[in-house]
């Protein structure tokens, strides 16, 4: 979930924590367990922490021996109060607010904050804390239960109904559904065999059926220009390859499958054809790519440069299994 969210941002990020050593070892241990570190480090530019910034700003009164001050201590010191309520739900909000106040009070820019907040790359942190990270025990999901017990309101006290559970994989469920769809299609073809005039024979009608909303998921994924620049002459069309960062972790599963390309509602420089296209692996990037047709509807030459256009220009929707 975290990787997919960060990839969806479409750019490198900085992880700003209260204290790196309280969370990062566990996070990296789990990422290493699932062999996702290479993906993670391409997204995360560096890591910083509030404790490092507080130390640089000489807030020495908050330290007790070698122990770093907790988030509440730093937040109360900045706010000048002693009753700060911090919970799991609002900790990130308190961290952001405290950082913002420290920047305003000390007139710090973002670049200056990074320099003063114990900035390190993930590789540097892994090298320095390799033993700590290896010592973290990654918890596995509990064994799946064999049954569930249901207690109905109409049953007597202490009486329950046991329901045996048969566990299967998502792939097996998909195979069952596809098998059912094939049988339905076969029956339908037998019924319609004598009525060939009702078949879709023209391209426009076939395309309309293919673009039908019922064939595609409602969730959309943002598509961005691949690095580089391309030029489209006036009143001409050109095929473009777009990156889909949010689908990176599912590339093995989705490679070669169809997705519906649609123009992003905020993109207006040219027209993007709404059409199915296949998800492919790029030879130059770790991100999945998809081909789209862009049409320059003006008479002027249009240049699309990834350095100038960082916003998404299209979206894709996956097929309904």
Short mmCIF file of C-alpha atoms in Angstrom, two decimals:
data_model
loop_
_atom_site.label_atom_id
_atom_site.label_comp_id
_atom_site.label_asym_id
_atom_site.label_seq_id
_atom_site.Cartn_x
_atom_site.Cartn_y
_atom_site.Cartn_z
CA UNK A 1 0.00 0.00 0.00
CA UNK A 2 2.78 2.47 0.90
CA UNK A 3 4.79 1.73 -2.26
CA UNK A 4 1.76 2.06 -4.50
CA UNK A 5 0.85 5.39 -2.87
CA UNK A 6 4.37 6.79 -3.24
CA UNK A 7 4.62 5.61 -6.87
CA UNK A 8 1.32 7.30 -7.63
CA UNK A 9 2.89 10.66 -6.72
CA UNK A 10 5.00 10.40 -9.87
CA UNK A 11 8.18 11.88 -8.37
CA UNK A 12 10.92 11.23 -5.80
CA UNK A 13 9.97 11.77 -2.16
CA UNK A 14 11.70 12.54 1.14
CA UNK A 15 10.70 10.46 4.15
CA UNK A 16 10.56 12.80 7.14
CA UNK A 17 10.18 10.89 10.42
CA UNK A 18 10.20 11.79 14.10
CA UNK A 19 13.26 9.57 14.56
CA UNK A 20 14.62 7.26 11.87
CA UNK A 21 15.68 4.53 14.28
CA UNK A 22 12.17 4.04 15.70
CA UNK A 23 10.48 3.10 12.42
CA UNK A 24 12.92 2.68 9.54
CA UNK A 25 14.55 -0.63 10.65
CA UNK A 26 11.15 -2.35 10.82
CA UNK A 27 10.00 -0.82 7.53
CA UNK A 28 13.19 -1.80 5.70
CA UNK A 29 13.16 -5.31 7.20
CA UNK A 30 9.69 -5.93 5.76
CA UNK A 31 10.58 -4.35 2.42
CA UNK A 32 13.71 -6.54 2.20
CA UNK A 33 11.69 -9.62 3.12
CA UNK A 34 9.45 -9.09 0.08
CA UNK A 35 12.47 -8.11 -2.11
CA UNK A 36 11.16 -4.61 -2.80
CA UNK A 37 14.15 -2.56 -1.66
CA UNK A 38 15.36 -1.71 -5.19
CA UNK A 39 11.90 -0.35 -6.04
CA UNK A 40 11.67 1.53 -2.75
CA UNK A 41 15.02 3.28 -3.07
CA UNK A 42 14.21 4.55 -6.57
CA UNK A 43 11.19 6.36 -5.12
CA UNK A 44 12.65 7.63 -1.80
CA UNK A 45 15.33 10.25 -2.40
CA UNK A 46 16.45 10.42 1.23
CA UNK A 47 15.31 10.19 4.87
CA UNK A 48 15.36 12.92 7.52
CA UNK A 49 14.07 13.22 11.07
CA UNK A 50 12.71 15.83 13.47
CA UNK A 51 15.11 14.73 16.23
CA UNK A 52 18.07 15.61 14.05
CA UNK A 53 16.59 19.02 13.27
CA UNK A 54 15.93 19.68 16.98
CA UNK A 55 19.52 18.77 17.84
CA UNK A 56 20.89 21.06 15.11
CA UNK A 57 18.69 23.91 16.43
CA UNK A 58 20.27 23.37 19.87
CA UNK A 59 17.10 22.31 21.67
CA UNK A 60 19.42 20.54 24.14
CA UNK A 61 17.03 20.82 27.08
CA UNK A 62 14.84 18.11 25.54
CA UNK A 63 17.52 15.40 25.74
CA UNK A 64 17.74 12.98 28.65
CA UNK A 65 21.12 11.27 28.42
CA UNK A 66 21.41 9.47 25.08
CA UNK A 67 17.66 9.10 24.62
CA UNK A 68 16.09 11.16 21.86
CA UNK A 69 13.08 13.28 22.88
CA UNK A 70 9.74 11.86 21.83
CA UNK A 71 7.41 13.68 19.44
CA UNK A 72 5.23 15.01 22.27
CA UNK A 73 8.24 16.64 24.00
CA UNK A 74 9.34 18.43 20.81
CA UNK A 75 5.78 19.50 19.91
CA UNK A 76 5.08 20.84 23.43
CA UNK A 77 8.38 22.73 23.41
CA UNK A 78 7.53 24.36 20.07
CA UNK A 79 3.92 25.16 21.07
CA UNK A 80 4.80 26.23 24.63
CA UNK A 81 2.25 23.90 26.26
CA UNK A 82 2.30 20.77 28.43
CA UNK A 83 -0.89 18.95 27.43
CA UNK A 84 -0.29 17.86 23.83
CA UNK A 85 -2.49 14.93 22.86
CA UNK A 86 -0.78 12.59 20.38
CA UNK A 87 -2.29 9.37 19.13
CA UNK A 88 -1.71 6.95 16.26
CA UNK A 89 -4.31 8.84 14.24
CA UNK A 90 -2.85 12.35 14.57
CA UNK A 91 0.90 11.68 14.96
CA UNK A 92 1.73 12.46 11.32
CA UNK A 93 -0.35 15.65 11.47
CA UNK A 94 1.44 16.78 14.67
CA UNK A 95 4.81 16.01 13.03
CA UNK A 96 3.96 18.12 9.98
CA UNK A 97 2.60 21.02 12.04
CA UNK A 98 5.64 21.02 14.34
CA UNK A 99 8.03 21.03 11.39
CA UNK A 100 6.13 23.90 9.77
CA UNK A 101 6.32 25.99 12.97
CA UNK A 102 10.05 25.33 13.35
CA UNK A 103 10.63 26.44 9.75
CA UNK A 104 8.67 29.66 10.30
CA UNK A 105 10.31 30.43 13.63
CA UNK A 106 13.85 29.86 12.34
CA UNK A 107 13.19 31.11 8.78
CA UNK A 108 14.29 27.84 7.18
CA UNK A 109 13.85 26.78 3.57
CA UNK A 110 13.12 23.17 2.63
CA UNK A 111 16.67 22.71 1.38
CA UNK A 112 18.05 24.04 4.65
CA UNK A 113 15.76 21.73 6.64
CA UNK A 114 17.07 18.71 4.74
CA UNK A 115 20.67 19.73 5.48
CA UNK A 116 19.92 20.16 9.20
CA UNK A 117 17.76 17.05 9.71
CA UNK A 118 20.32 14.25 9.62
CA UNK A 119 19.70 13.51 5.93
CA UNK A 120 20.81 10.09 4.66
CA UNK A 121 19.97 7.94 1.66
CA UNK A 122 18.36 4.53 2.12
CA UNK A 123 21.57 2.80 1.02
CA UNK A 124 23.60 4.78 3.57
CA UNK A 125 21.13 3.91 6.32
CA UNK A 126 21.07 0.23 5.34
CA UNK A 127 24.87 0.11 5.44
CA UNK A 128 25.08 1.77 8.86
CA UNK A 129 22.20 -0.16 10.46
CA UNK A 130 22.49 -3.54 8.70
CA UNK A 131 22.69 -5.51 11.97
CA UNK A 132 19.73 -3.67 13.49
CA UNK A 133 17.60 -4.30 10.40
CA UNK A 134 18.57 -7.99 10.25
CA UNK A 135 17.57 -8.37 13.91
CA UNK A 136 13.98 -7.28 13.18
CA UNK A 137 11.59 -10.21 13.06
CA UNK A 138 9.11 -9.93 10.21
CA UNK A 139 5.68 -11.10 11.33
CA UNK A 140 3.78 -13.38 9.00
CA UNK A 141 0.04 -13.51 8.70
CA UNK A 142 -1.71 -15.94 10.99
CA UNK A 143 -2.88 -19.32 9.66
CA UNK A 144 -6.21 -19.15 7.88
CA UNK A 145 -9.07 -20.51 10.05
CA UNK A 146 -10.82 -23.73 9.08
CA UNK A 147 -14.25 -22.49 10.06
CA UNK A 148 -16.27 -19.60 11.48
CA UNK A 149 -19.00 -19.78 14.08
CA UNK A 150 -22.21 -17.80 13.57
CA UNK A 151 -24.54 -16.99 16.44
CA UNK A 152 -28.00 -15.96 15.28
CA UNK A 153 -30.28 -13.82 17.36
CA UNK A 154 -33.00 -16.49 17.27
CA UNK A 155 -30.74 -19.24 18.60
CA UNK A 156 -30.55 -20.21 22.26
CA UNK A 157 -27.66 -18.98 24.41
CA UNK A 158 -24.51 -20.97 23.75
CA UNK A 159 -25.79 -22.36 20.46
CA UNK A 160 -23.92 -21.54 17.28
CA UNK A 161 -23.71 -22.63 13.67
CA UNK A 162 -20.35 -23.71 12.25
CA UNK A 163 -19.49 -22.83 8.65
CA UNK A 164 -16.55 -24.69 7.12
CA UNK A 165 -14.24 -22.50 5.02
CA UNK A 166 -12.65 -23.65 1.77
CA UNK A 167 -9.71 -21.39 0.95
CA UNK A 168 -8.65 -20.78 -2.64
CA UNK A 169 -6.51 -18.33 -4.54
CA UNK A 170 -7.64 -15.31 -6.52
CA UNK A 171 -6.28 -16.94 -9.69
CA UNK A 172 -8.43 -20.04 -9.13
CA UNK A 173 -11.52 -17.86 -8.64
CA UNK A 174 -10.73 -16.02 -11.89
CA UNK A 175 -10.42 -19.35 -13.75
CA UNK A 176 -13.82 -20.45 -12.45
CA UNK A 177 -15.42 -17.18 -13.51
CA UNK A 178 -13.80 -17.30 -16.97
CA UNK A 179 -14.98 -20.88 -17.42
CA UNK A 180 -18.51 -19.80 -16.54
CA UNK A 181 -18.30 -16.87 -19.00
CA UNK A 182 -17.14 -19.19 -21.81
CA UNK A 183 -20.11 -21.48 -21.27
CA UNK A 184 -22.50 -18.53 -21.34
CA UNK A 185 -20.89 -17.21 -24.55
CA UNK A 186 -21.12 -20.65 -26.15
CA UNK A 187 -24.82 -20.92 -25.35
CA UNK A 188 -25.42 -17.40 -26.66
CA UNK A 189 -23.61 -18.16 -29.95
CA UNK A 190 -25.84 -21.22 -30.53
CA UNK A 191 -28.94 -19.10 -29.99
CA UNK A 192 -27.73 -16.34 -32.30
CA UNK A 193 -26.26 -18.55 -35.07
CA UNK A 194 -29.30 -18.07 -37.28
CA UNK A 195 -29.40 -14.33 -36.92
CA UNK A 196 -26.15 -13.11 -38.50
CA UNK A 197 -27.63 -9.73 -39.37
CA UNK A 198 -27.52 -8.75 -35.68
CA UNK A 199 -23.73 -9.13 -35.47
CA UNK A 200 -21.54 -6.05 -35.11
CA UNK A 201 -19.96 -5.68 -38.53
CA UNK A 202 -18.77 -2.12 -38.61
CA UNK A 203 -15.71 -0.82 -36.78
CA UNK A 204 -17.49 2.02 -35.00
CA UNK A 205 -20.06 -0.31 -33.40
CA UNK A 206 -17.39 -2.82 -32.38
CA UNK A 207 -15.30 -0.07 -30.80
CA UNK A 208 -18.29 1.30 -28.92
CA UNK A 209 -18.93 -2.14 -27.47
CA UNK A 210 -15.27 -2.54 -26.49
CA UNK A 211 -15.28 0.85 -24.76
CA UNK A 212 -18.40 -0.02 -22.76
CA UNK A 213 -17.97 0.87 -19.08
CA UNK A 214 -18.98 -2.61 -17.94
CA UNK A 215 -15.75 -4.04 -19.41
CA UNK A 216 -13.46 -1.86 -17.31
CA UNK A 217 -12.80 -1.18 -13.63
CA UNK A 218 -13.91 2.17 -12.21
CA UNK A 219 -10.53 2.81 -10.56
CA UNK A 220 -8.14 4.84 -12.70
CA UNK A 221 -4.32 5.04 -12.72
CA UNK A 222 -2.43 8.15 -13.79
CA UNK A 223 -0.17 8.06 -16.86
CA UNK A 224 2.82 10.37 -17.29
CA UNK A 225 5.07 11.30 -20.20
CA UNK A 226 8.18 9.14 -20.50
CA UNK A 227 11.46 11.08 -20.10
CA UNK A 228 12.29 13.06 -23.20
CA UNK A 229 10.61 15.28 -25.75
CA UNK A 230 8.37 14.60 -28.74
CA UNK A 231 6.96 16.85 -31.46
CA UNK A 232 3.57 16.52 -33.18
CA UNK A 233 2.86 18.48 -36.36
CA UNK A 234 -0.37 20.38 -36.78
CA UNK A 235 -3.48 18.27 -37.48
CA UNK A 236 -1.48 15.06 -37.10
CA UNK A 237 -1.47 12.11 -34.71
CA UNK A 238 1.44 10.35 -33.06
CA UNK A 239 1.89 7.29 -30.86
CA UNK A 240 3.33 8.01 -27.41
CA UNK A 241 4.59 5.75 -24.63
CA UNK A 242 3.36 6.79 -21.18
CA UNK A 243 4.58 5.62 -17.78
CA UNK A 244 2.12 4.16 -15.24
CA UNK A 245 4.05 4.28 -11.91
CA UNK A 246 1.16 3.08 -9.76
CA UNK A 247 1.16 -0.30 -11.55
CA UNK A 248 4.86 -1.03 -11.07
CA UNK A 249 4.36 -3.64 -8.36
CA UNK A 250 1.81 -5.46 -10.54
CA UNK A 251 3.86 -5.43 -13.75
CA UNK A 252 4.47 -9.18 -13.78
CA UNK A 253 0.74 -9.83 -13.36
CA UNK A 254 -0.48 -7.20 -15.84
CA UNK A 255 2.16 -7.33 -18.59
CA UNK A 256 0.50 -7.94 -21.95
CA UNK A 257 -3.01 -7.33 -20.65
CA UNK A 258 -5.43 -4.73 -21.99
CA UNK A 259 -6.19 -1.42 -20.29
CA UNK A 260 -8.47 1.40 -21.39
CA UNK A 261 -6.64 4.68 -22.06
CA UNK A 262 -8.52 7.94 -21.54
CA UNK A 263 -7.42 11.57 -21.57
CA UNK A 264 -6.85 13.03 -18.11
CA UNK A 265 -9.52 15.68 -17.42
CA UNK A 266 -6.89 18.30 -16.52
CA UNK A 267 -4.78 17.82 -19.67
CA UNK A 268 -5.70 20.09 -22.58
CA UNK A 269 -2.64 20.49 -24.82
CA UNK A 270 -3.82 17.84 -27.28
CA UNK A 271 -6.41 15.12 -27.75
CA UNK A 272 -5.75 11.62 -26.38
CA UNK A 273 -7.72 8.84 -28.07
CA UNK A 274 -9.90 6.71 -25.78
CA UNK A 275 -8.86 3.23 -26.80
CA UNK A 276 -7.68 -0.11 -25.39
CA UNK A 277 -3.93 -0.66 -25.25
CA UNK A 278 -1.63 -3.28 -23.73
CA UNK A 279 0.53 -2.80 -20.66
CA UNK A 280 4.20 -3.43 -21.45
CA UNK A 281 7.60 -3.36 -19.76
CA UNK A 282 9.89 -0.52 -20.77
CA UNK A 283 13.47 -1.24 -21.84
CA UNK A 284 14.60 2.11 -20.45
CA UNK A 285 12.60 2.42 -17.22
CA UNK A 286 11.40 0.27 -14.32
CA UNK A 287 7.85 1.61 -14.77
CA UNK A 288 5.17 -0.12 -16.84
CA UNK A 289 4.36 1.70 -20.10
CA UNK A 290 1.30 1.90 -22.30
CA UNK A 291 0.98 3.23 -25.86
CA UNK A 292 -1.52 5.99 -26.60
CA UNK A 293 -2.46 8.01 -29.67
CA UNK A 294 -2.10 11.77 -29.25
CA UNK A 295 -3.64 14.11 -31.85
CA UNK A 296 -2.63 17.73 -32.31
CA UNK A 297 -5.94 19.41 -33.19
CA UNK A 298 -4.30 22.77 -33.93
CA UNK A 299 -2.39 23.91 -37.00
CA UNK A 300 0.73 24.71 -34.93
CA UNK A 301 3.57 22.34 -34.08
CA UNK A 302 3.14 20.92 -30.56
CA UNK A 303 6.08 19.88 -28.37
CA UNK A 304 5.51 17.63 -25.36
CA UNK A 305 8.51 17.64 -23.01
CA UNK A 306 8.56 15.65 -19.76
CA UNK A 307 10.65 18.38 -18.11
CA UNK A 308 7.84 20.89 -18.62
CA UNK A 309 4.86 18.55 -18.18
CA UNK A 310 5.05 16.69 -14.86
CA UNK A 311 1.28 16.29 -14.49
CA UNK A 312 -0.56 13.21 -15.79
CA UNK A 313 -1.83 13.46 -19.36
CA UNK A 314 -3.97 10.31 -19.37
CA UNK A 315 -5.44 7.61 -17.17
CA UNK A 316 -5.90 3.87 -17.61
CA UNK A 317 -8.52 1.48 -16.34
CA UNK A 318 -7.92 -2.26 -16.10
CA UNK A 319 -10.22 -4.90 -17.50
CA UNK A 320 -12.86 -6.43 -15.27
CA UNK A 321 -11.86 -10.05 -14.60
#
